[in-house]
Amino acid sequence: MSGAPLIEVKDLGVRLNTSRGPAQAVRGVNFALRRGETLGLVGESGCGKSVTALALMGLLPESAVISGSIRFDGAELVGLPDAAYCKLRGNRISMIFQEPMTALNPMHTIGHQVAEPLLRHAGISAAEARQEAIALLDRVGLPDAAKRVDAYPHQFSGGQRQRITIAMALACQPDVLIADEPTTALDVTIQGQILDLIAGLVEERGMSMILISHDLGVIAENVNRMMVMYGGTVVESGATDAVFTRMGHPYTQGLFRARPRLGARKGTRLKTIAGTVPELADLPAGCTFADRCAIVEARCRAALPAVVDVGAAHGVRCIRTDVSMAAGGSIA
Amino acid sequence: MSVFFLRRILTLVATLFAASLIIFLVLDALPGNAAQMLMGADASPDAVRALTVKLGLDQPLTVRYLLWIKGMAVGDLGNSYVYGTPVAGLIAERLVLTIPLAIMSMLITVVLALAAGIYTAANHNKLGDVGVMSLTQVGIALPNFWFAILLILLFSVKLQLLSAGGFAGWDDGIWPGIRSLLLPSISLAVVQAAILARVTRSAVLEVLREDFVRTARAKGLGKREVLWRHVLRNAMIPVMTVMGLQFANLLAGTIVIENVFYLPGLGRLIFQSIANRDLIVVRNCVMLLAAMVVTVNFVVDILYAFIDPRIKVSNL
Amino acid sequence: MSAPLTASAATSAIAPGARPVTGFWRRALRHRSFVLGAVLSLIVLGAALLSLVWTPWSATDIDIASKLRPPSAAHWLGTDVLGRDIVSLLLVGARSTILVGVIAVGIGLSFGVCLGLVAAARKGWTEELIMRMSDFTFAFPAVLSAIMLAAVAGPGMVTSITAIGIFQIPTFVRVTRGSANAIWAREFVLAARAAGKGSFRITIEHVLPNILSILIVQATIQFALAILAEAALSYLGLGTQPPQPSWGRMLNDAQTLLFQSPMLAVYPGAAIAIAVLGLNLLGDGLRDLLDPRLARER
């Protein structure tokens, strides 16, 4: 966990062309990720988590305009030609997606699909790649991997398919794994198994991981550090423990209160955050959370608040931390 | 797999029977006796009756239908009312032209359409896409026989590169024959290709939006590799369906185009037979064309199973 | 021909009341292919209507003395081999084209929509039977049916109208059934059934009004196909018979004179292409305007 960061993102901004006109999907995102470190991205859908991940992968639509800097192992990724990016993707940076049912090509065998990154990057023969694919499928816990390597995706369950996409992402021993809501589409009973598998593999191979989720529980259990995103900006970031004990941003607090809890007294109403997520196409000038915030002031709407350090490497993008942190010191 | 085949084959046989029944009913059972038609309205009743017996038209409808079916099974289609020669021979003579013509135009169609469809999808909303799509819009609006006439105007009348019609046959080798079928097959293909290109484009665009395309990109495959290895095979299912349907139009088109270029193919034979009131030839030609259409669509159905692994298990 | 292209129009249906009537014309006038299509279609329609009251010359009178004249002030596009004025022939030809198209599409529309509605309302073996039959009819392109009919009944306008009409039925069956099925699955139909309405009343009161715009789009495109088929049949001599002028027939006449008067083969073909292009663009435009959800990837 020492030395230069593996990934260093500075003032990342992404402008997307949507059907409702151009939208600033992400702005002012800064973070660094060291080798072996795990980072969680949490927030409601449409907050810019996935766009940030796709920007790292260089997989945003061609019409997207990216500003700022993304450095990977010292090299700048923003503006990198696609051919050079292809040498990184699936090789040094891999990604697992949300929908295992549609993430696999229905026309190719799973063995072929797992072997594909190996053939692309590792420069080994087809026979070797096939053996390696079987070993990978075995490692991710696919039963009868050697026998089922020539089967097609439709012959597997959702959980099994997610195991296959994990095998695919890990094939080339990447330095960084980006997991975008890897369990959201799965049965609750399977979710834990898949998360344990991912955590085990990250540990075993010393990979860095960026885990994206809307589920605070998943984030709490699986990452060292976390970033809370809202309206395309990071509203709070810090060590997972620190953020959970001393929540600084009213949105983080709201997100925490809105989480369903086991053992809650019967009849307890689930707290919700009033209002709705702002449309990225018409974001307010000031704090993106202003319209839903309980302690909003006039100056919140004037300009995007700067990040305030509230602890060691714990930053909050809020000008009212004095109030929010005094009131929310013991929210849990 | 075998159940899949069995079902398809049963459907094929049933469809062929239905087609034969309809063709027979329309051509042989509607009012108007073939013998009377052949001899004209002022022929003597005795002569008409004699011809009726000679042609076997005095037998009951069901017997004649069953005889026809039986004949088709053994390859004996009866004799032409007009020439007295076997219909099977007449048709075979013409197929050496019509089948190469159909194959050539299908090939040109597929090559043009896939090239244009893939190119436009890969360059979605760019200048090339808009340009080619406007061309296909015009292509769809062209009557194929008019396009054929324009080709004749350009290549035969103006440039004098190719003959305006006629068929060189296959006796002097393959090239003269292909040369004389070049303009006909192009004029048939261009219009069909315009339609198929649009289908291909939207099929490819549809697949490009699928999640597994992003997965493949995340593995480090370039856009081109993803297109060839992952997208095309998935996009082929709708494209092949349309190709199968187009084959019917293509055969109908050969009838028209053979008339434009004065080619002695099946289409011309049908026309001469209508003029000659040679109903037995018309009946067998129409049956052959319908059978070809039905069979091609059957083959397309079977090909699905080879392309799409999901069909073997699920479609039972 | 473009059935598979357009059949997809059936997959989604328009919500009741969601039909964007307000501002339709404002949006329509800004839609490029709709405007171009409408202008081209109106030109053809105008030509046909004009020919009812006025043509520069008679379209049927033969004047051998002035045959194959080049374009002039008297004959704007010249004359054909029988000395007939090309402009007049084109105007009257528009009439035959539209007449055959309207009747043939009418046949296809009325039979096809009825069968499609029945298939959607009845389900089960009725639906299976209707769909099998319409699949089967696809195996007989208009030219093939026209040949069979011409063989027994002789060639002519009635033959070609019947053949084209039959050829149109299966497309309308498919589109109607597809979109009607989507309506049958909707809540307001369920509510109507719960209220005790029979399937006939539901079909008339709920299903038909909701698939109307899809049918209008389809009919426009089928009209274009009918024009192409009519032209081919007249060209082959199976359709409209002389002396009644038709564009297809004019092309057939012109082909024998390709070396002498090549332009004679250009005008009627261009007329057909303009009519078909206009209707296709109009259909595409209507599709975008009537159901924005289908407009995305066009």
PDB file of C-alpha atoms in Angstrom, chain B residues 63-241:
ATOM      1  CA  VAL B  63     -58.144 -38.484 -59.987  1.00  0.00           C
ATOM      2  CA  ARG B  64     -56.385 -35.831 -62.063  1.00  0.00           C
ATOM      3  CA  TYR B  65     -54.980 -34.180 -58.932  1.00  0.00           C
ATOM      4  CA  LEU B  66     -53.700 -37.471 -57.541  1.00  0.00           C
ATOM      5  CA  LEU B  67     -52.191 -38.393 -60.911  1.00  0.00           C
ATOM      6  CA  TRP B  68     -50.361 -35.054 -60.916  1.00  0.00           C
ATOM      7  CA  ILE B  69     -49.006 -35.580 -57.395  1.00  0.00           C
ATOM      8  CA  LYS B  70     -47.978 -39.120 -58.271  1.00  0.00           C
ATOM      9  CA  GLY B  71     -46.305 -37.846 -61.422  1.00  0.00           C
ATOM     10  CA  MET B  72     -44.381 -35.199 -59.495  1.00  0.00           C
ATOM     11  CA  ALA B  73     -43.129 -37.839 -57.084  1.00  0.00           C
ATOM     12  CA  VAL B  74     -41.596 -39.841 -59.941  1.00  0.00           C
ATOM     13  CA  GLY B  75     -40.538 -36.849 -62.028  1.00  0.00           C
ATOM     14  CA  ASP B  76     -43.162 -37.304 -64.750  1.00  0.00           C
ATOM     15  CA  LEU B  77     -44.994 -33.999 -65.133  1.00  0.00           C
ATOM     16  CA  GLY B  78     -47.013 -35.049 -68.168  1.00  0.00           C
ATOM     17  CA  ASN B  79     -46.797 -33.715 -71.720  1.00  0.00           C
ATOM     18  CA  SER B  80     -47.266 -30.179 -72.912  1.00  0.00           C
ATOM     19  CA  TYR B  81     -50.750 -29.686 -74.423  1.00  0.00           C
ATOM     20  CA  VAL B  82     -49.195 -27.688 -77.225  1.00  0.00           C
ATOM     21  CA  TYR B  83     -45.832 -29.286 -78.040  1.00  0.00           C
ATOM     22  CA  GLY B  84     -46.636 -32.813 -76.871  1.00  0.00           C
ATOM     23  CA  THR B  85     -43.184 -33.086 -75.329  1.00  0.00           C
ATOM     24  CA  PRO B  86     -42.600 -33.862 -71.628  1.00  0.00           C
ATOM     25  CA  VAL B  87     -43.090 -30.807 -69.396  1.00  0.00           C
ATOM     26  CA  ALA B  88     -40.187 -31.898 -67.190  1.00  0.00           C
ATOM     27  CA  GLY B  89     -37.827 -31.581 -70.155  1.00  0.00           C
ATOM     28  CA  LEU B  90     -39.166 -28.142 -71.110  1.00  0.00           C
ATOM     29  CA  ILE B  91     -38.663 -26.897 -67.577  1.00  0.00           C
ATOM     30  CA  ALA B  92     -35.205 -28.436 -67.195  1.00  0.00           C
ATOM     31  CA  GLU B  93     -34.056 -26.651 -70.363  1.00  0.00           C
ATOM     32  CA  ARG B  94     -35.095 -23.321 -68.871  1.00  0.00           C
ATOM     33  CA  LEU B  95     -33.716 -23.907 -65.389  1.00  0.00           C
ATOM     34  CA  VAL B  96     -30.110 -23.869 -66.636  1.00  0.00           C
ATOM     35  CA  LEU B  97     -30.729 -20.161 -67.108  1.00  0.00           C
ATOM     36  CA  THR B  98     -33.097 -19.248 -64.299  1.00  0.00           C
ATOM     37  CA  ILE B  99     -31.227 -20.976 -61.465  1.00  0.00           C
ATOM     38  CA  PRO B 100     -27.835 -19.391 -62.251  1.00  0.00           C
ATOM     39  CA  LEU B 101     -29.616 -16.063 -62.647  1.00  0.00           C
ATOM     40  CA  ALA B 102     -31.287 -16.403 -59.252  1.00  0.00           C
ATOM     41  CA  ILE B 103     -28.061 -17.508 -57.566  1.00  0.00           C
ATOM     42  CA  MET B 104     -26.035 -14.709 -59.139  1.00  0.00           C
ATOM     43  CA  SER B 105     -28.490 -12.034 -58.128  1.00  0.00           C
ATOM     44  CA  MET B 106     -28.811 -13.444 -54.611  1.00  0.00           C
ATOM     45  CA  LEU B 107     -25.019 -13.373 -54.277  1.00  0.00           C
ATOM     46  CA  ILE B 108     -24.798  -9.789 -55.504  1.00  0.00           C
ATOM     47  CA  THR B 109     -27.677  -8.838 -53.206  1.00  0.00           C
ATOM     48  CA  VAL B 110     -26.029 -10.352 -50.148  1.00  0.00           C
ATOM     49  CA  VAL B 111     -22.593  -8.884 -50.842  1.00  0.00           C
ATOM     50  CA  LEU B 112     -23.943  -5.390 -51.553  1.00  0.00           C
ATOM     51  CA  ALA B 113     -26.396  -5.431 -48.669  1.00  0.00           C
ATOM     52  CA  LEU B 114     -24.011  -6.735 -46.026  1.00  0.00           C
ATOM     53  CA  ALA B 115     -21.284  -4.333 -47.102  1.00  0.00           C
ATOM     54  CA  ALA B 116     -23.622  -1.336 -47.075  1.00  0.00           C
ATOM     55  CA  GLY B 117     -25.466  -2.426 -43.929  1.00  0.00           C
ATOM     56  CA  ILE B 118     -22.329  -3.077 -41.889  1.00  0.00           C
ATOM     57  CA  TYR B 119     -20.606   0.048 -43.166  1.00  0.00           C
ATOM     58  CA  THR B 120     -23.545   2.289 -42.292  1.00  0.00           C
ATOM     59  CA  ALA B 121     -24.060   0.707 -38.876  1.00  0.00           C
ATOM     60  CA  ALA B 122     -20.374   1.082 -38.034  1.00  0.00           C
ATOM     61  CA  ASN B 123     -20.540   4.736 -39.091  1.00  0.00           C
ATOM     62  CA  HIS B 124     -23.916   5.406 -37.530  1.00  0.00           C
ATOM     63  CA  ASN B 125     -25.193   8.963 -38.089  1.00  0.00           C
ATOM     64  CA  LYS B 126     -22.042  10.011 -39.918  1.00  0.00           C
ATOM     65  CA  LEU B 127     -21.991  11.379 -43.426  1.00  0.00           C
ATOM     66  CA  GLY B 128     -21.386   7.990 -45.062  1.00  0.00           C
ATOM     67  CA  ASP B 129     -24.335   6.472 -43.201  1.00  0.00           C
ATOM     68  CA  VAL B 130     -26.717   9.236 -44.204  1.00  0.00           C
ATOM     69  CA  GLY B 131     -25.511   9.118 -47.815  1.00  0.00           C
ATOM     70  CA  VAL B 132     -25.792   5.358 -48.253  1.00  0.00           C
ATOM     71  CA  MET B 133     -29.155   5.279 -46.478  1.00  0.00           C
ATOM     72  CA  SER B 134     -30.530   7.945 -48.819  1.00  0.00           C
ATOM     73  CA  LEU B 135     -29.313   5.846 -51.745  1.00  0.00           C
ATOM     74  CA  THR B 136     -31.121   2.785 -50.407  1.00  0.00           C
ATOM     75  CA  GLN B 137     -34.274   4.863 -49.991  1.00  0.00           C
ATOM     76  CA  VAL B 138     -34.081   5.636 -53.703  1.00  0.00           C
ATOM     77  CA  GLY B 139     -33.111   2.034 -54.502  1.00  0.00           C
ATOM     78  CA  ILE B 140     -36.248   0.700 -52.832  1.00  0.00           C
ATOM     79  CA  ALA B 141     -38.370   3.019 -54.969  1.00  0.00           C
ATOM     80  CA  LEU B 142     -36.938   1.807 -58.286  1.00  0.00           C
ATOM     81  CA  PRO B 143     -38.979  -0.727 -60.238  1.00  0.00           C
ATOM     82  CA  ASN B 144     -36.423  -3.441 -61.033  1.00  0.00           C
ATOM     83  CA  PHE B 145     -37.451  -3.705 -64.676  1.00  0.00           C
ATOM     84  CA  TRP B 146     -36.976   0.033 -65.122  1.00  0.00           C
ATOM     85  CA  PHE B 147     -33.569  -0.162 -63.518  1.00  0.00           C
ATOM     86  CA  ALA B 148     -32.843  -2.974 -65.985  1.00  0.00           C
ATOM     87  CA  ILE B 149     -33.844  -0.736 -68.883  1.00  0.00           C
ATOM     88  CA  LEU B 150     -31.613   2.041 -67.555  1.00  0.00           C
ATOM     89  CA  LEU B 151     -28.712  -0.422 -67.352  1.00  0.00           C
ATOM     90  CA  ILE B 152     -29.368  -1.430 -70.957  1.00  0.00           C
ATOM     91  CA  LEU B 153     -29.439   2.242 -71.932  1.00  0.00           C
ATOM     92  CA  LEU B 154     -26.094   2.812 -70.259  1.00  0.00           C
ATOM     93  CA  PHE B 155     -24.138  -0.365 -70.981  1.00  0.00           C
ATOM     94  CA  SER B 156     -25.633  -1.440 -74.284  1.00  0.00           C
ATOM     95  CA  VAL B 157     -26.888   1.700 -75.985  1.00  0.00           C
ATOM     96  CA  LYS B 158     -24.373   4.291 -74.763  1.00  0.00           C
ATOM     97  CA  LEU B 159     -21.205   2.372 -73.893  1.00  0.00           C
ATOM     98  CA  GLN B 160     -21.939  -0.703 -76.049  1.00  0.00           C
ATOM     99  CA  LEU B 161     -20.136  -2.943 -73.565  1.00  0.00           C
ATOM    100  CA  LEU B 162     -22.741  -5.653 -73.075  1.00  0.00           C
ATOM    101  CA  SER B 163     -25.538  -6.967 -75.246  1.00  0.00           C
ATOM    102  CA  ALA B 164     -29.032  -5.692 -74.587  1.00  0.00           C
ATOM    103  CA  GLY B 165     -30.469  -9.153 -74.185  1.00  0.00           C
ATOM    104  CA  GLY B 166     -30.356 -12.796 -75.099  1.00  0.00           C
ATOM    105  CA  PHE B 167     -28.478 -15.642 -73.490  1.00  0.00           C
ATOM    106  CA  ALA B 168     -25.147 -17.025 -74.687  1.00  0.00           C
ATOM    107  CA  GLY B 169     -25.665 -20.432 -73.135  1.00  0.00           C
ATOM    108  CA  TRP B 170     -23.070 -22.547 -71.388  1.00  0.00           C
ATOM    109  CA  ASP B 171     -21.689 -24.365 -74.424  1.00  0.00           C
ATOM    110  CA  ASP B 172     -18.778 -21.961 -75.000  1.00  0.00           C
ATOM    111  CA  GLY B 173     -17.630 -22.139 -71.413  1.00  0.00           C
ATOM    112  CA  ILE B 174     -18.871 -20.421 -68.329  1.00  0.00           C
ATOM    113  CA  TRP B 175     -17.889 -16.796 -69.056  1.00  0.00           C
ATOM    114  CA  PRO B 176     -20.120 -15.926 -72.012  1.00  0.00           C
ATOM    115  CA  GLY B 177     -23.061 -17.272 -70.036  1.00  0.00           C
ATOM    116  CA  ILE B 178     -22.218 -15.282 -66.932  1.00  0.00           C
ATOM    117  CA  ARG B 179     -21.590 -12.200 -69.061  1.00  0.00           C
ATOM    118  CA  SER B 180     -25.054 -12.356 -70.534  1.00  0.00           C
ATOM    119  CA  LEU B 181     -26.582 -12.785 -67.068  1.00  0.00           C
ATOM    120  CA  LEU B 182     -24.596  -9.905 -65.579  1.00  0.00           C
ATOM    121  CA  LEU B 183     -26.965  -7.007 -66.268  1.00  0.00           C
ATOM    122  CA  PRO B 184     -30.080  -9.055 -65.437  1.00  0.00           C
ATOM    123  CA  SER B 185     -28.705 -10.181 -62.105  1.00  0.00           C
ATOM    124  CA  ILE B 186     -27.458  -6.708 -61.193  1.00  0.00           C
ATOM    125  CA  SER B 187     -30.823  -5.143 -61.959  1.00  0.00           C
ATOM    126  CA  LEU B 188     -32.548  -7.774 -59.820  1.00  0.00           C
ATOM    127  CA  ALA B 189     -30.012  -7.459 -57.014  1.00  0.00           C
ATOM    128  CA  VAL B 190     -29.706  -3.700 -56.555  1.00  0.00           C
ATOM    129  CA  VAL B 191     -33.317  -3.161 -55.524  1.00  0.00           C
ATOM    130  CA  GLN B 192     -33.337  -6.173 -53.206  1.00  0.00           C
ATOM    131  CA  ALA B 193     -29.983  -5.135 -51.758  1.00  0.00           C
ATOM    132  CA  ALA B 194     -31.361  -1.707 -50.883  1.00  0.00           C
ATOM    133  CA  ILE B 195     -33.999  -3.347 -48.690  1.00  0.00           C
ATOM    134  CA  LEU B 196     -31.626  -5.889 -47.197  1.00  0.00           C
ATOM    135  CA  ALA B 197     -29.013  -3.221 -46.446  1.00  0.00           C
ATOM    136  CA  ARG B 198     -31.529  -1.332 -44.327  1.00  0.00           C
ATOM    137  CA  VAL B 199     -32.466  -4.516 -42.488  1.00  0.00           C
ATOM    138  CA  THR B 200     -28.797  -5.350 -41.918  1.00  0.00           C
ATOM    139  CA  ARG B 201     -28.061  -1.869 -40.644  1.00  0.00           C
ATOM    140  CA  SER B 202     -30.848  -1.862 -38.088  1.00  0.00           C
ATOM    141  CA  ALA B 203     -30.034  -5.435 -37.010  1.00  0.00           C
ATOM    142  CA  VAL B 204     -26.370  -4.543 -36.454  1.00  0.00           C
ATOM    143  CA  LEU B 205     -27.288  -1.335 -34.616  1.00  0.00           C
ATOM    144  CA  GLU B 206     -29.633  -3.330 -32.414  1.00  0.00           C
ATOM    145  CA  VAL B 207     -26.915  -5.822 -31.488  1.00  0.00           C
ATOM    146  CA  LEU B 208     -24.367  -3.024 -30.950  1.00  0.00           C
ATOM    147  CA  ARG B 209     -26.557  -1.815 -28.082  1.00  0.00           C
ATOM    148  CA  GLU B 210     -26.390  -5.197 -26.332  1.00  0.00           C
ATOM    149  CA  ASP B 211     -24.477  -5.574 -23.069  1.00  0.00           C
ATOM    150  CA  PHE B 212     -22.182  -8.276 -24.377  1.00  0.00           C
ATOM    151  CA  VAL B 213     -20.725  -5.813 -26.870  1.00  0.00           C
ATOM    152  CA  ARG B 214     -19.534  -3.710 -23.949  1.00  0.00           C
ATOM    153  CA  THR B 215     -18.211  -6.854 -22.260  1.00  0.00           C
ATOM    154  CA  ALA B 216     -16.225  -7.692 -25.368  1.00  0.00           C
ATOM    155  CA  ARG B 217     -14.836  -4.154 -25.496  1.00  0.00           C
ATOM    156  CA  ALA B 218     -13.917  -4.426 -21.807  1.00  0.00           C
ATOM    157  CA  LYS B 219     -11.851  -7.496 -22.693  1.00  0.00           C
ATOM    158  CA  GLY B 220      -9.690  -5.313 -24.893  1.00  0.00           C
ATOM    159  CA  LEU B 221     -11.169  -6.092 -28.289  1.00  0.00           C
ATOM    160  CA  GLY B 222     -11.120  -3.259 -30.804  1.00  0.00           C
ATOM    161  CA  LYS B 223     -14.328  -1.974 -32.355  1.00  0.00           C
ATOM    162  CA  ARG B 224     -13.677  -3.823 -35.576  1.00  0.00           C
ATOM    163  CA  GLU B 225     -12.967  -7.121 -33.837  1.00  0.00           C
ATOM    164  CA  VAL B 226     -16.127  -6.782 -31.767  1.00  0.00           C
ATOM    165  CA  LEU B 227     -18.128  -6.117 -34.912  1.00  0.00           C
ATOM    166  CA  TRP B 228     -16.811  -9.155 -36.775  1.00  0.00           C
ATOM    167  CA  ARG B 229     -16.524 -11.635 -33.923  1.00  0.00           C
ATOM    168  CA  HIS B 230     -19.454 -10.751 -31.698  1.00  0.00           C
ATOM    169  CA  VAL B 231     -21.990  -8.582 -33.486  1.00  0.00           C
ATOM    170  CA  LEU B 232     -22.416 -10.026 -36.957  1.00  0.00           C
ATOM    171  CA  ARG B 233     -23.365 -13.531 -35.987  1.00  0.00           C
ATOM    172  CA  ASN B 234     -26.036 -12.188 -33.666  1.00  0.00           C
ATOM    173  CA  ALA B 235     -27.318  -9.811 -36.317  1.00  0.00           C
ATOM    174  CA  MET B 236     -27.581 -12.584 -38.917  1.00  0.00           C
ATOM    175  CA  ILE B 237     -30.866 -14.005 -37.605  1.00  0.00           C
ATOM    176  CA  PRO B 238     -33.149 -11.139 -38.755  1.00  0.00           C
ATOM    177  CA  VAL B 239     -31.035 -10.644 -41.869  1.00  0.00           C
ATOM    178  CA  MET B 240     -31.477 -14.270 -42.887  1.00  0.00           C
ATOM    179  CA  THR B 241     -35.213 -14.158 -42.260  1.00  0.00           C
TER     180      THR B 241
END
